[in-house]
Short mmCIF file of C-alpha atoms in Angstrom, two decimals:
data_model
loop_
_atom_site.label_atom_id
_atom_site.label_comp_id
_atom_site.label_asym_id
_atom_site.label_seq_id
_atom_site.Cartn_x
_atom_site.Cartn_y
_atom_site.Cartn_z
CA MET A 1 44.90 46.40 49.07
CA THR A 2 48.30 44.93 49.74
CA HIS A 3 49.43 42.99 52.82
CA GLN A 4 52.74 41.43 53.83
CA TYR A 5 53.03 38.06 55.55
CA LEU A 6 55.91 36.10 57.04
CA VAL A 7 56.45 32.71 55.44
CA LYS A 8 58.46 29.92 57.09
CA GLY A 9 59.79 26.90 55.22
CA ILE A 10 61.07 28.60 52.06
CA SER A 11 64.49 27.18 51.16
CA CYS A 12 64.72 27.29 47.35
CA ALA A 13 63.29 28.66 44.10
CA GLY A 14 60.84 25.74 43.96
CA CYS A 15 59.48 26.79 47.35
CA ILE A 16 58.98 30.32 46.08
CA ASP A 17 57.05 28.95 43.09
CA ASN A 18 54.91 26.69 45.30
CA VAL A 19 53.95 29.45 47.72
CA THR A 20 53.27 31.89 44.89
CA LYS A 21 51.03 29.37 43.10
CA ALA A 22 49.19 28.59 46.33
CA LEU A 23 48.47 32.25 47.01
CA LEU A 24 47.43 33.01 43.42
CA ASN A 25 44.92 30.14 43.57
CA VAL A 26 43.02 31.84 46.42
CA PRO A 27 39.93 33.62 45.04
CA GLY A 28 40.36 37.38 45.32
CA VAL A 29 44.16 37.40 45.21
CA LEU A 30 45.32 39.65 42.37
CA SER A 31 49.08 39.18 42.75
CA ALA A 32 51.62 37.56 45.05
CA THR A 33 55.36 38.12 45.35
CA VAL A 34 57.36 35.74 47.54
CA GLN A 35 60.94 36.30 48.70
CA LYS A 36 63.31 33.78 50.20
CA GLU A 37 65.67 36.31 51.73
CA ALA A 38 63.07 38.06 53.87
CA PRO A 39 61.19 35.37 53.95
CA GLN A 40 57.91 37.04 53.18
CA ALA A 41 55.01 37.25 50.80
CA THR A 42 53.44 40.44 49.52
CA VAL A 43 49.85 39.80 48.51
CA THR A 44 47.55 42.17 46.66
CA MET A 45 43.87 41.33 46.98
CA GLU A 46 40.52 42.70 45.87
CA GLN A 47 39.13 42.71 49.40
CA PRO A 48 40.33 41.51 52.81
CA ILE A 49 41.00 37.76 52.92
CA ASP A 50 41.19 36.03 56.28
CA THR A 51 44.75 34.97 57.06
CA SER A 52 43.57 31.43 57.87
CA ILE A 53 42.46 31.00 54.23
CA LEU A 54 45.93 31.96 52.99
CA GLN A 55 47.54 29.70 55.61
CA GLU A 56 45.54 26.69 54.45
CA ALA A 57 46.36 27.43 50.81
CA VAL A 58 50.15 27.38 51.36
CA LYS A 59 49.97 24.25 53.54
CA GLN A 60 48.53 22.34 50.59
CA TYR A 61 51.77 22.93 48.66
CA GLY A 62 54.24 21.90 51.36
CA LYS A 63 55.37 22.45 54.91
CA TYR A 64 55.05 26.21 54.73
CA GLU A 65 53.74 28.43 57.50
CA LEU A 66 52.25 31.82 56.77
CA SER A 67 51.57 34.40 59.48
CA GLU A 68 50.76 38.07 59.67
CA ASN A 69 53.77 40.37 59.55
#
């Protein structure tokens, strides 16, 4: 299943890398694509993952805020 999330705090390519790494480190996440222009993340996962788990993961990599789209 694939979900889209809004991501605040992305300002450069390094931010995209950080958010992508954070999301890919969450167990059950199969892929993550992060865009600066939108700014959003498209996450494919094996089963539903609570948004709060994804939010905590991205916070560990910087001042990013993830919310449901």
